Amino acid sequence: MASEEMEQLVRREYKQGFVTDIESDTVPPGLDESTIAFISQKKGEPQWMLEWRLEAYHQWLKMTPPSWAHLEYPPIDYQAISYFSAPKKPEDRPQSLDEVDPKLLETYEKLGIPLHERAALAGVAVDAVFDSVSVTTTFKEKLHEAGVIFCSISEAIREYPELVRQYLGTVVPQADNYFAALNSAVFTDGSFVYVPEGVKCPMELSTYFRINAANTGQFERTLIVCDKQAQVSYLEGCTAPMRDENQLHAAVVELVALEDAYIKYSTVQNWYPGDEDGKGGIYNFVTKRGDCRGDRSRISWTQVETGSAITWKYPSCMLRGKESIGEFYSVAVTNGRQQADTGTKMIHIGEGTRSTIVAKGIAAGRSDQSYRGLVKIGPRAKGARNYTQCDSLLIGDQCGAHTFPYQEIGNSTATVEHEATTSKIADDQLFYCRARGIDEEDAVSMIVNGFCKDVFQELPMEFAVEAEALLNVTLEGSVG
Amino acid sequence: MLEVKDLHVTVEDKAILNGLNLTINAGEVHAIMGPNGAGKSTLSAVIAGKDGYEVTQGTILFEGQDIFEMEIEERARAGLLLGFQYPIEIPGVKNIYLLKAALNAQRAARGEGEIPAPEFMKLVREKSAEMKMDPSFLQRAVNEGFSGGEKKRNEILQMLVLQPKLAMLDEIDSGLDIDAMKVVASGVNSLRSADRAILLVTHYQRLLNHIEPDRVHVLVDGRIVKSGDKELALELEARGYDWVLEESAA
């Protein structure tokens, strides 16, 4: 393909707003007010946005990193990070699959990722752009017809400032926690979704369609608003391993569900976990929170976490509306030297609110993981109900699993149930499968997938199949 | 087909089998009987390759091959299949999924491709009907919430689908009422063929009223002390094990 045509494609994509308007600039490492002003200016943001960022920054300066999680990592030097860098230019990226790490390709193969997608995921310059243009065009038209807004957060700040201003930071305030404050000051990428009243989004929205390069933003900010009686299913991430130069990721996701709205948010996270000693892996410190603002609204989080060196993540629901529903279904898998401290918070505020938590943790190798969950029932949450089930499965004897359930019940009419189990992958289950001719690795994946069934069935169909394959790849070599 | 020579096995330094000899030919049905704690279940567990058993002496050849050189799954794929006394539950894994994975693993070992889905469904439906199992069992998690009888029928169903060369059934009659026993027995009888052998491990003679053995062996203190034809089983039923013990002590 001639480079001219190439250029056209790229430009067309820009017009559609799928690429942020960055020239090839990078600011030197370090963080101060001028860095933030630079980011805001580069993004063409209005003054209120800059002020909002600066406010967050000033709060952040007064805060200290959290130390309560069951995680170990060296202190992060926030002045050594570059907070704004343009994506790699096409000529700096691999020109064909031949230049890509064969190990990465092997993994794609195992995950059953189609050939043309492999190139995109590996960051190959030509195919990536080529591929996403055709897909995104038809995609955008359909959404436009339905009146659904789905664009980058930067575009939304410019094009739909009233909507953004109305909802941004109303679920996760600027100073909510250390990482959220940092994100509020410097976020550069992320998605914005608005589903108007009474509209059921005609398709599952996926970041995969929006981000055309393999690089994920370091400080992503996502805001999803579902108006009255609206519905949306949003898929974040990708089962393919994501390589990224940035070690620290601190994303913020805010969901707002108005009366009778339903938001289903599914994540498959498979970032680079580091080498065998955990070196080079990604630190994933995420704040995800959903606000069931309207009566009978419902927010459902489903996550499959297999990547990252360190995961710190508690997708939560604020159940404000009467009879609103919060759900959390999670599978967290750690292997090698990975550490994960993850769980959820269900805050029951409104009357008759209900929440369900199903958390499955699988630890293998020398990894360590914790489930940390808070169920809080406020004084006005009459008749609130929670059901929590957390199960841990250990593979081998060098890994660890911990459960930290917190309950604050401020109302005598509430019903709170909690079930927890920890089991080792049973030798007799393995023997039973092997004595039927199934080899050990397949037997382990069969048993583990069975263990995760309750959560996988909450995933959109296609994702569920991918998640199973992903689990098998993650646990490869964990026995024997 | 199976040749066990001078087999000595210990479990946690305790001797369980002390020089067991047994030869089973294709087409034969053998029953191993004996009092509790004689080592009956140990024999089939060692043949299948279960962990925790230390073979201190002796050999086991299956079709001339030393099975101690083979992994658990290799033995199963070669046609050695153990029906469990206490079948294991595997939550979240569908029964039909396990069956298919097992069958395809065996086919792959024989150099055959995966079984086409319609063919597999037909096979499994047919065999479940033989075992008087409702097709809904196939969609349930492996053995989860099954009654004792259902678990045993499920074990035989696996045998019918996998068609082993040597089927070992460990106390397949324990916990079965008479109707369930008849279903299980008819399943086992349908496995009888000139190129297949069956090894029954049982405490009670009553199973042998339904599955007629060619040879009956009495296992006492880790050794086969008496062998005979089906009449021996009847004699044991009538007289108990004591006379055999006395005979062997003499």
XYZ file of C-alpha atoms in Angstrom:
730
model
C 0.000 0.000 0.000
C 1.295 3.440 -0.922
C 2.185 5.603 2.020
C -0.238 8.225 0.744
C -3.199 5.893 1.087
C -1.899 4.924 4.458
C -1.843 8.528 5.507
C -5.390 8.983 4.323
C -6.566 6.104 6.361
C -4.874 7.470 9.398
C -6.344 10.888 8.842
C -9.796 9.520 8.278
C -9.537 7.761 11.533
C -8.569 10.974 13.200
C -11.657 12.663 11.780
C -13.791 10.015 13.378
C -12.266 10.953 16.633
C -10.770 7.610 17.371
C -7.295 9.001 17.765
C -6.421 11.826 20.072
C -4.980 14.912 18.490
C -1.422 14.487 19.576
C 1.569 15.470 17.542
C 4.767 13.678 18.352
C 5.537 15.360 21.652
C 6.715 13.950 24.898
C 7.254 15.887 28.070
C 10.297 15.124 30.175
C 9.699 13.037 33.294
C 8.351 14.837 36.321
C 5.098 16.244 37.599
C 4.215 19.813 38.468
C 1.564 22.342 37.488
C 3.204 23.051 34.176
C 3.070 19.377 33.186
C -0.658 19.398 33.840
C -1.141 22.625 31.947
C 0.776 21.097 29.044
C -1.456 18.004 28.980
C -4.611 20.090 29.172
C -3.436 22.359 26.398
C -2.399 19.459 24.177
C -5.868 18.033 24.589
C -7.472 21.353 23.729
C -9.389 21.354 26.973
C -11.540 24.163 28.330
C -10.383 26.169 31.348
C -12.686 24.382 33.840
C -11.053 21.078 33.003
C -7.593 22.440 33.681
C -8.766 23.849 36.990
C -10.323 20.515 37.884
C -7.032 18.762 37.150
C -5.047 21.270 39.206
C -7.427 20.895 42.120
C -6.845 17.149 42.026
C -3.109 17.688 41.834
C -3.081 19.906 44.923
C -5.056 17.320 46.846
C -2.728 14.562 45.666
C 0.296 16.470 46.967
C -1.174 16.244 50.454
C -1.866 12.524 50.251
C 0.269 9.459 50.886
C 0.171 6.150 49.029
C -2.030 3.528 50.687
C -0.188 0.878 52.658
C -3.050 -1.305 53.897
C -3.074 -3.694 50.965
C -1.425 -7.084 51.211
C 1.168 -6.170 48.586
C 4.879 -5.645 48.459
C 6.611 -3.341 46.024
C 9.348 -0.727 46.156
C 8.256 2.923 46.505
C 7.322 4.513 43.184
C 9.189 7.640 42.114
C 6.427 9.777 40.649
C 8.904 12.329 39.379
C 10.591 9.686 37.222
C 7.462 9.093 35.165
C 6.723 10.840 31.921
C 3.098 11.930 32.037
C 2.574 12.668 28.411
C 4.003 10.775 25.514
C 2.754 10.463 22.002
C 2.135 6.967 20.721
C 4.964 5.401 18.779
C 5.168 6.519 15.192
C 4.426 3.816 12.615
C 8.076 3.677 11.541
C 9.170 2.920 15.108
C 6.811 0.021 15.438
C 7.400 -3.489 14.123
C 6.766 -3.533 10.382
C 5.604 -7.137 10.215
C 4.901 -10.095 12.418
C 8.430 -11.371 11.689
C 9.762 -8.637 13.951
C 7.549 -9.564 16.868
C 8.686 -11.670 19.820
C 7.930 -15.285 18.818
C 6.844 -16.077 22.366
C 4.106 -13.473 22.156
C 2.922 -14.939 18.865
C 2.888 -18.392 20.371
C 0.547 -17.140 23.076
C -1.777 -15.549 20.517
C -1.860 -18.855 18.712
C -2.870 -20.662 21.884
C -5.570 -18.123 22.594
C -6.959 -18.684 19.122
C -6.664 -15.035 18.105
C -7.211 -14.584 14.360
C -4.082 -13.807 12.352
C -5.021 -10.280 11.357
C -5.759 -9.383 14.966
C -2.435 -10.724 16.155
C -0.631 -8.080 14.159
C -2.763 -5.343 15.649
C -2.193 -6.566 19.162
C 1.528 -6.892 18.708
C 1.612 -3.288 17.589
C 2.497 -3.898 13.958
C 2.128 -0.590 12.201
C 0.320 -1.249 8.941
C -2.262 -3.881 9.690
C -3.412 -2.342 12.914
C -4.672 0.815 11.278
C -5.941 -1.044 8.271
C -7.958 -3.386 10.374
C -9.590 -0.980 12.708
C -10.793 1.474 10.095
C -13.320 -0.808 8.455
C -14.538 -2.190 11.736
C -14.984 1.130 13.425
C -16.855 2.784 10.560
C -19.821 0.418 10.533
C -19.687 0.376 14.268
C -19.979 4.149 14.604
C -22.916 4.369 12.234
C -24.969 1.896 14.186
C -24.336 3.698 17.451
C -25.102 7.065 15.920
C -28.511 5.812 14.793
C -29.284 4.730 18.328
C -28.099 8.044 19.737
C -25.359 6.451 21.793
C -22.233 8.497 22.339
C -19.044 6.452 22.448
C -15.775 8.298 22.071
C -12.511 9.060 23.783
C -12.763 11.038 26.987
C -10.683 13.805 25.422
C -13.105 14.126 22.549
C -16.017 14.100 24.957
C -14.534 16.954 26.979
C -14.391 19.020 23.801
C -17.619 17.873 22.133
C -19.941 17.176 25.056
C -18.584 19.397 27.838
C -21.943 19.728 29.638
C -22.395 15.989 29.963
C -18.837 15.415 31.098
C -18.943 18.265 33.557
C -22.213 17.026 34.990
C -20.906 13.561 35.769
C -17.092 13.550 35.905
C -15.807 13.019 39.435
C -19.279 12.549 40.870
C -18.684 8.856 41.497
C -14.970 8.884 42.181
C -14.167 12.343 43.586
C -10.812 13.881 42.741
C -9.380 13.139 46.167
C -11.011 9.748 46.631
C -7.696 8.021 47.064
C -4.055 8.535 46.188
C -4.159 6.899 42.762
C -7.516 8.385 41.811
C -6.184 11.845 42.641
C -3.128 11.256 40.493
C -5.330 10.048 37.673
C -7.632 13.060 37.971
C -4.633 15.360 37.580
C -2.953 13.700 34.635
C -5.339 11.371 32.795
C -4.743 11.351 29.059
C -6.908 8.647 27.639
C -10.018 6.604 28.238
C -13.573 6.202 27.045
C -16.789 8.120 27.366
C -20.175 6.503 26.899
C -23.596 8.091 27.122
C -26.720 6.045 26.490
C -29.815 8.246 26.256
C -33.088 7.611 28.026
C -34.879 4.413 27.062
C -32.168 3.252 24.678
C -30.752 -0.233 24.801
C -27.313 0.032 23.265
C -27.528 -2.067 20.064
C -24.149 -3.720 20.517
C -21.589 -4.537 23.118
C -19.150 -1.671 23.401
C -15.529 -2.609 23.570
C -12.330 -0.661 24.075
C -10.876 -2.981 21.500
C -12.672 -1.048 18.793
C -11.648 2.298 20.061
C -7.967 1.961 20.764
C -6.294 1.247 17.488
C -2.810 0.674 18.803
C -1.826 -1.990 21.254
C -0.632 0.600 23.759
C -3.007 1.140 26.608
C -3.111 4.467 28.311
C -1.186 4.714 31.505
C -3.748 6.914 33.244
C -7.041 5.995 31.671
C -10.258 7.686 32.652
C -13.539 6.124 31.711
C -16.985 7.560 32.293
C -20.150 5.668 31.411
C -23.550 7.227 31.929
C -26.757 5.301 31.391
C -29.830 7.502 31.412
C -33.260 6.354 32.610
C -34.276 2.883 31.380
C -31.135 2.672 29.251
C -28.886 -0.351 28.997
C -25.323 -0.974 27.972
C -22.788 -3.776 28.097
C -19.201 -2.612 28.040
C -16.153 -4.804 27.523
C -12.794 -3.625 28.665
C -9.500 -5.133 27.765
C -8.460 -8.016 25.742
C -7.374 -11.554 26.392
C -4.140 -11.128 24.496
C -1.140 -10.244 26.629
C -0.577 -6.523 26.576
C 2.995 -5.369 26.512
C 3.531 -1.902 27.756
C 6.523 0.259 28.550
C 4.695 1.934 31.392
C 5.074 0.191 34.661
C 2.495 2.155 36.618
C -1.127 2.113 35.536
C -3.652 4.057 37.567
C -7.019 4.090 35.858
C -10.324 5.447 37.076
C -13.668 4.122 35.876
C -16.931 5.831 36.837
C -20.336 4.387 36.056
C -23.604 6.220 36.563
C -26.919 4.387 36.290
C -30.082 6.460 36.513
C -33.604 5.119 37.133
C -34.120 1.597 35.815
C -30.823 1.695 33.939
C -28.538 -1.306 33.648
C -24.795 -1.194 33.126
C -22.830 -4.382 32.673
C -19.092 -3.842 32.761
C -16.839 -6.769 31.891
C -13.077 -6.786 32.083
C -10.494 -9.225 30.950
C -7.125 -8.001 32.098
C -3.988 -9.710 30.912
C -1.153 -7.246 31.200
C 2.453 -8.243 31.349
C 3.083 -9.893 34.742
C 6.869 -9.560 34.516
C 9.469 -12.254 34.083
C 9.825 -15.248 36.382
C 11.114 -13.017 39.160
C 8.368 -10.510 38.571
C 10.707 -7.951 36.994
C 9.254 -5.528 34.493
C 5.656 -6.365 35.259
C 2.898 -3.789 35.339
C 1.548 -2.272 38.551
C -2.179 -1.944 38.141
C -3.777 0.411 40.674
C -7.335 0.969 39.555
C -10.318 2.737 41.044
C -13.586 1.482 39.624
C -16.894 2.525 41.038
C -20.476 2.388 39.925
C -23.225 4.633 41.208
C -26.726 3.174 41.159
C -28.175 6.646 41.400
C -31.688 5.906 40.251
C -34.315 3.622 41.705
C -34.219 0.044 40.444
C -30.966 0.646 38.626
C -28.437 -2.125 38.316
C -24.678 -2.261 37.899
C -22.826 -5.471 37.314
C -19.045 -5.876 37.352
C -17.516 -9.001 35.914
C -13.778 -9.324 35.833
C -11.185 -11.864 34.894
C -7.812 -10.758 36.150
C -4.814 -12.741 35.032
C -2.092 -10.232 34.264
C -0.001 -7.526 35.932
C 2.749 -7.953 38.496
C 0.629 -6.180 41.092
C -3.123 -5.671 41.021
C -4.889 -3.306 43.390
C -8.487 -3.121 42.391
C -11.931 -3.023 44.030
C -14.786 -2.399 41.602
C -17.570 -1.102 43.813
C -21.218 -0.169 43.791
C -22.928 2.698 45.590
C -26.500 1.505 45.899
C -28.329 4.780 46.349
C -31.558 4.226 44.441
C -34.385 2.258 46.004
C -34.216 -1.419 45.138
C -31.078 -0.921 43.116
C -28.820 -3.907 42.483
C -25.060 -4.270 42.594
C -23.180 -7.330 41.390
C -19.548 -8.361 41.397
C -18.300 -11.518 39.709
C -14.587 -11.999 39.724
C -11.940 -14.506 38.794
C -8.413 -13.578 39.768
C -5.563 -15.813 38.740
C -2.014 -15.339 39.915
C 1.005 -17.367 38.944
C 4.775 -16.929 39.179
C 5.540 -13.933 41.423
C 2.288 -12.061 40.858
C 0.502 -10.282 43.685
C -3.142 -9.327 43.692
C -5.225 -7.540 46.289
C -8.669 -7.285 44.831
C -12.308 -7.384 45.818
C -15.263 -5.086 45.958
C -17.316 -2.705 48.027
C -21.075 -2.785 48.144
C -22.458 0.288 49.857
C -26.160 -0.094 50.546
C -27.762 3.314 51.004
C -31.258 2.996 49.557
C -34.164 0.879 50.733
C -34.462 -2.681 49.491
C -31.078 -2.661 47.786
C -29.492 -5.969 46.898
C -25.968 -7.068 46.123
C -24.257 -10.262 45.071
C -20.545 -10.970 45.287
C -18.970 -14.062 43.773
C -15.188 -13.998 43.916
C -12.988 -16.851 42.767
C -9.264 -16.694 43.422
C -6.772 -19.099 41.928
C -3.184 -18.962 43.108
C -0.351 -20.954 41.578
C 3.446 -20.811 41.596
C 4.806 -18.462 44.235
C 2.025 -15.941 43.858
C -0.003 -14.322 46.573
C -3.521 -12.994 46.449
C -6.118 -11.489 48.698
C -9.819 -10.954 48.472
C -10.873 -7.794 50.261
C -14.533 -6.990 50.353
C -16.665 -4.507 52.193
C -20.403 -4.811 52.618
C -21.819 -1.716 54.236
C -25.481 -1.359 55.040
C -26.539 2.157 55.928
C -29.215 3.107 58.450
C -31.777 3.936 55.749
C -31.208 0.742 53.739
C -34.229 -1.092 55.097
C -34.458 -4.710 53.998
C -31.121 -4.617 52.190
C -29.630 -7.959 51.229
C -26.175 -9.152 50.395
C -24.887 -12.533 49.393
C -21.131 -13.058 49.309
C -19.306 -16.139 48.185
C -15.548 -16.227 47.945
C -13.647 -19.327 47.041
C -9.919 -19.783 46.719
C -8.171 -22.543 44.883
C -4.493 -23.199 45.503
C -2.295 -24.989 43.011
C 0.934 -26.229 44.542
C 2.153 -25.369 48.020
C 4.171 -22.181 47.533
C 1.303 -19.820 46.861
C -1.007 -18.001 49.228
C -4.629 -16.909 49.342
C -6.199 -14.625 51.937
C -9.703 -13.384 52.520
C -10.491 -10.107 54.272
C -14.229 -9.638 54.494
C -15.483 -6.462 56.176
C -19.075 -5.945 57.142
C -20.627 -2.806 58.563
C -24.267 -3.351 59.232
C -26.156 -0.271 60.324
C -29.638 -1.681 59.976
C -31.295 -4.574 61.757
C -33.567 -5.432 58.822
C -30.632 -6.322 56.585
C -29.735 -9.852 55.532
C -26.076 -10.544 54.947
C -24.749 -13.951 54.003
C -21.122 -14.849 53.607
C -19.612 -18.097 52.422
C -15.923 -18.707 51.957
C -13.879 -21.751 51.016
C -10.232 -22.402 50.377
C -9.275 -25.617 48.703
C -6.203 -27.098 47.224
C -6.685 -28.496 43.791
C -7.518 -31.948 44.985
C -5.155 -34.766 44.161
C -8.065 -37.144 43.900
C -9.792 -34.936 41.319
C -6.594 -34.875 39.290
C -6.178 -38.616 39.616
C -9.772 -39.219 38.577
C -9.311 -37.230 35.357
C -5.911 -38.711 34.566
C -7.211 -42.220 35.176
C -9.610 -41.452 32.325
C -6.687 -40.687 29.997
C -6.755 -36.888 30.316
C -3.284 -35.467 30.770
C -2.385 -33.528 33.860
C -2.341 -30.037 32.374
C -5.711 -30.513 30.669
C -7.097 -31.947 33.877
C -5.970 -28.897 35.846
C -7.510 -26.511 33.362
C -10.713 -28.514 33.342
C -10.962 -28.411 37.126
C -10.049 -24.721 37.317
C -12.533 -23.785 34.618
C -15.180 -25.726 36.479
C -14.270 -23.785 39.602
C -14.772 -20.491 37.730
C -18.011 -21.477 35.982
C -20.226 -19.228 38.115
C -18.272 -16.193 37.000
C -17.588 -17.142 33.384
C -21.274 -17.562 32.730
C -21.697 -13.880 33.562
C -19.335 -12.883 30.762
C -20.617 -12.149 27.277
C -20.454 -15.390 25.290
C -17.451 -14.640 23.132
C -15.483 -13.295 26.069
C -16.254 -16.386 28.102
C -14.654 -18.650 25.524
C -11.595 -16.413 25.377
C -11.400 -16.268 29.155
C -11.240 -20.043 29.396
C -8.418 -20.195 26.874
C -6.657 -17.416 28.738
C -6.884 -19.243 32.030
C -5.251 -22.282 30.490
C -2.367 -20.262 29.106
C -1.872 -18.453 32.415
C -1.715 -21.663 34.383
C 0.500 -23.479 31.916
C 3.328 -25.262 33.687
C 1.844 -24.655 37.127
C 1.761 -28.376 37.922
C 4.170 -31.250 37.549
C -3.195 -59.384 28.919
C -2.300 -58.520 32.518
C 0.492 -60.179 34.394
C 1.196 -59.296 38.020
C 4.338 -60.945 39.382
C 5.468 -61.047 42.989
C 3.982 -57.638 43.745
C 4.966 -56.042 47.054
C 3.397 -52.703 47.972
C 3.680 -50.546 51.065
C 1.628 -47.561 52.131
C 3.362 -45.275 54.606
C 5.841 -48.067 55.413
C 3.070 -50.532 56.129
C 3.146 -53.639 53.922
C -0.187 -54.088 52.118
C 0.604 -56.466 49.286
C 3.140 -59.217 49.944
C 4.034 -61.083 46.790
C 0.827 -61.054 44.784
C 0.676 -63.050 41.545
C -2.170 -62.768 39.056
C -2.568 -63.441 35.357
C -5.617 -62.299 33.423
C -6.192 -63.234 29.791
C -8.335 -61.486 27.213
C -11.961 -62.557 27.354
C -11.848 -63.452 31.041
C -13.711 -62.051 34.018
C -11.833 -62.291 37.299
C -13.166 -61.553 40.741
C -10.955 -60.690 43.667
C -12.589 -61.291 47.002
C -11.372 -61.135 50.518
C -11.966 -59.773 53.973
C -11.709 -56.045 54.698
C -8.159 -54.748 54.783
C -6.781 -57.595 52.678
C -5.441 -55.189 50.052
C -8.144 -55.632 47.393
C -8.467 -51.956 46.522
C -4.707 -51.469 46.691
C -4.199 -53.801 43.777
C -6.460 -51.885 41.384
C -5.147 -48.524 42.643
C -1.542 -49.592 41.965
C -2.456 -50.842 38.511
C -4.128 -47.508 37.725
C -1.117 -45.594 39.101
C -2.492 -43.813 42.136
C -0.009 -41.843 44.271
C 0.845 -42.887 47.794
C 1.597 -46.528 47.063
C 5.194 -47.643 47.045
C 6.005 -50.677 44.962
C 8.982 -52.281 46.687
C 9.212 -55.407 44.565
C 7.623 -57.104 41.579
C 6.373 -56.204 38.116
C 3.102 -55.601 36.335
C 2.965 -56.144 32.595
C 0.000 -55.015 30.512
C 0.110 -56.484 27.015
C 3.783 -57.121 27.631
C 4.524 -53.523 28.647
C 5.891 -52.585 32.058
C 3.197 -50.264 33.423
C 5.502 -48.734 36.028
C 7.166 -47.011 33.081
C 3.853 -45.386 32.143
C 2.120 -42.270 33.493
C -1.404 -42.579 34.878
C -2.959 -41.138 31.728
C -0.809 -43.349 29.477
C -2.110 -46.435 31.223
C -5.687 -45.259 30.758
C -5.087 -44.511 27.094
C -3.545 -47.949 26.624
C -6.869 -49.381 27.725
C -6.518 -49.846 31.484
C -9.498 -48.247 33.127
C -10.408 -48.076 36.786
C -13.975 -47.690 37.972
C -13.849 -45.962 41.356
C -15.361 -47.212 44.557
C -15.916 -43.579 45.534
C -16.234 -41.541 42.318
C -14.910 -38.005 42.685
C -16.998 -34.859 42.333
C -15.715 -32.127 40.044
C -17.843 -28.989 40.508
C -18.575 -26.930 37.408
C -17.320 -29.543 34.939
C -20.095 -31.119 32.929
C -20.247 -34.870 32.864
C -20.461 -34.887 29.102
C -17.409 -32.649 28.872
C -15.304 -35.053 30.912
C -16.503 -37.974 28.798
C -15.653 -36.228 25.584
C -12.238 -35.078 26.790
C -11.435 -38.600 27.943
C -12.601 -40.206 24.715
C -10.691 -37.735 22.581
C -7.545 -38.213 24.667
C -7.756 -41.941 24.025
C -8.444 -41.429 20.337
C -5.507 -39.063 20.037
C -3.260 -41.687 21.640
C -4.391 -44.131 18.972
C -3.674 -41.576 16.266
C -7.342 -40.939 15.557
C -8.921 -37.522 15.211
C -11.506 -36.071 17.566
C -14.898 -37.701 17.451
C -17.420 -35.656 15.449
C -20.020 -34.071 17.721
C -23.127 -35.798 16.261
C -21.463 -39.191 16.465
C -20.434 -38.534 20.049
C -23.919 -37.411 21.064
C -25.450 -40.491 19.520
C -22.974 -42.758 21.298
C -23.472 -41.108 24.670
C -27.268 -41.066 24.449
C -27.301 -44.723 23.528
C -25.018 -45.709 26.379
C -26.839 -43.568 28.957
C -30.066 -45.284 27.966
C -28.391 -48.617 28.552
C -27.472 -47.475 32.037
C -30.988 -46.122 32.530
C -29.593 -42.659 33.089
C -31.628 -39.631 32.154
C -29.819 -37.504 29.521
C -29.932 -34.611 32.002
C -27.136 -36.367 33.905
C -24.810 -35.556 31.063
C -25.324 -31.845 31.599
C -24.733 -31.968 35.335
C -21.373 -31.469 36.986
C -19.337 -34.671 37.275
C -20.778 -36.701 40.150
C -21.891 -33.552 41.986
C -25.031 -34.249 43.950
C -25.310 -37.743 42.459
C -26.638 -40.471 44.716
C -24.399 -43.455 45.427
C -26.160 -45.525 42.790
C -26.012 -42.732 40.210
C -22.278 -42.371 40.736
C -21.723 -46.076 40.146
C -23.862 -46.081 37.027
C -21.893 -43.101 35.822
C -18.663 -45.072 36.237
C -20.045 -47.869 34.068
C -21.273 -45.319 31.536
C -17.689 -44.123 31.190
C -16.573 -47.704 30.601
C -19.228 -48.181 27.922
C -18.126 -45.036 26.134
C -14.385 -45.554 26.514
C -14.379 -49.298 25.792
C -11.239 -50.249 27.720
C -9.242 -53.446 27.166
C -9.115 -54.129 30.880
C -11.915 -52.764 33.018
C -11.171 -52.763 36.744
C -14.195 -52.230 38.937
C -13.495 -51.497 42.563
C -16.426 -52.414 44.844
C -18.809 -51.364 42.117
C -21.646 -52.991 44.057
C -21.160 -51.152 47.339
C -24.117 -49.062 48.357
C -26.372 -50.283 45.545
C -29.922 -51.464 45.983
C -30.944 -54.527 44.037
C -32.397 -52.626 41.049
C -29.342 -50.442 40.660
C -27.165 -53.514 40.998
C -28.988 -55.181 38.113
C -28.462 -52.136 35.897
C -24.781 -51.968 36.799
C -24.359 -55.709 36.267
C -26.040 -55.634 32.872
C -23.747 -52.749 31.893
C -20.716 -54.761 32.938
C -22.003 -57.861 31.172
C -22.393 -55.893 27.971
C -18.677 -55.132 28.217
C -17.824 -58.829 28.087
C -16.068 -59.719 24.881
C -13.342 -61.992 23.588
C -10.780 -59.218 23.439
C -11.590 -57.579 26.755
C -10.872 -58.589 30.334
C -12.708 -57.497 33.465
C -11.355 -57.432 36.997
C -13.974 -57.160 39.736
C -12.955 -56.298 43.253
C -15.728 -57.095 45.671
C -16.410 -57.957 49.242
C -19.694 -59.720 48.628
C -20.660 -62.672 46.534
C -24.032 -61.227 45.534
C -22.525 -59.198 42.650
C -21.267 -62.461 41.187
C -24.816 -63.768 40.909
C -25.289 -61.138 38.257
C -21.840 -61.088 36.703
C -20.544 -64.586 36.391
C -16.770 -64.724 36.832
C -14.424 -67.131 35.091
C -11.972 -67.052 37.984
C -12.338 -66.167 41.641
C -9.361 -65.300 43.838
C -9.242 -64.920 47.574
C -6.923 -62.193 48.759
C -5.716 -62.445 52.334
C -2.894 -60.467 53.927
C -1.717 -59.113 50.611
C -1.463 -62.455 48.849
C -3.784 -64.577 46.757
C -4.241 -67.640 48.928
C -6.833 -69.492 46.923
C -8.152 -69.411 43.377
C -10.981 -71.270 41.779
C -13.987 -70.944 39.512
C -17.347 -69.381 40.368
C -18.077 -72.228 42.788
C -15.417 -70.809 45.096
C -17.459 -67.640 45.457
C -20.497 -69.601 46.494
C -18.456 -71.523 48.996
C -17.169 -68.277 50.476
C -20.715 -67.022 50.702
C -21.763 -70.118 52.604
C -18.740 -70.571 54.830
C -17.178 -67.148 55.185
C -13.466 -66.444 54.934
C -12.230 -68.191 58.072
C -11.702 -71.601 56.538
C -9.568 -70.094 53.808
C -7.516 -68.298 56.429
C -7.012 -71.512 58.349
C -6.137 -73.403 55.197
C -3.572 -70.854 54.192
C -2.062 -70.740 57.679
C -1.659 -74.491 57.715
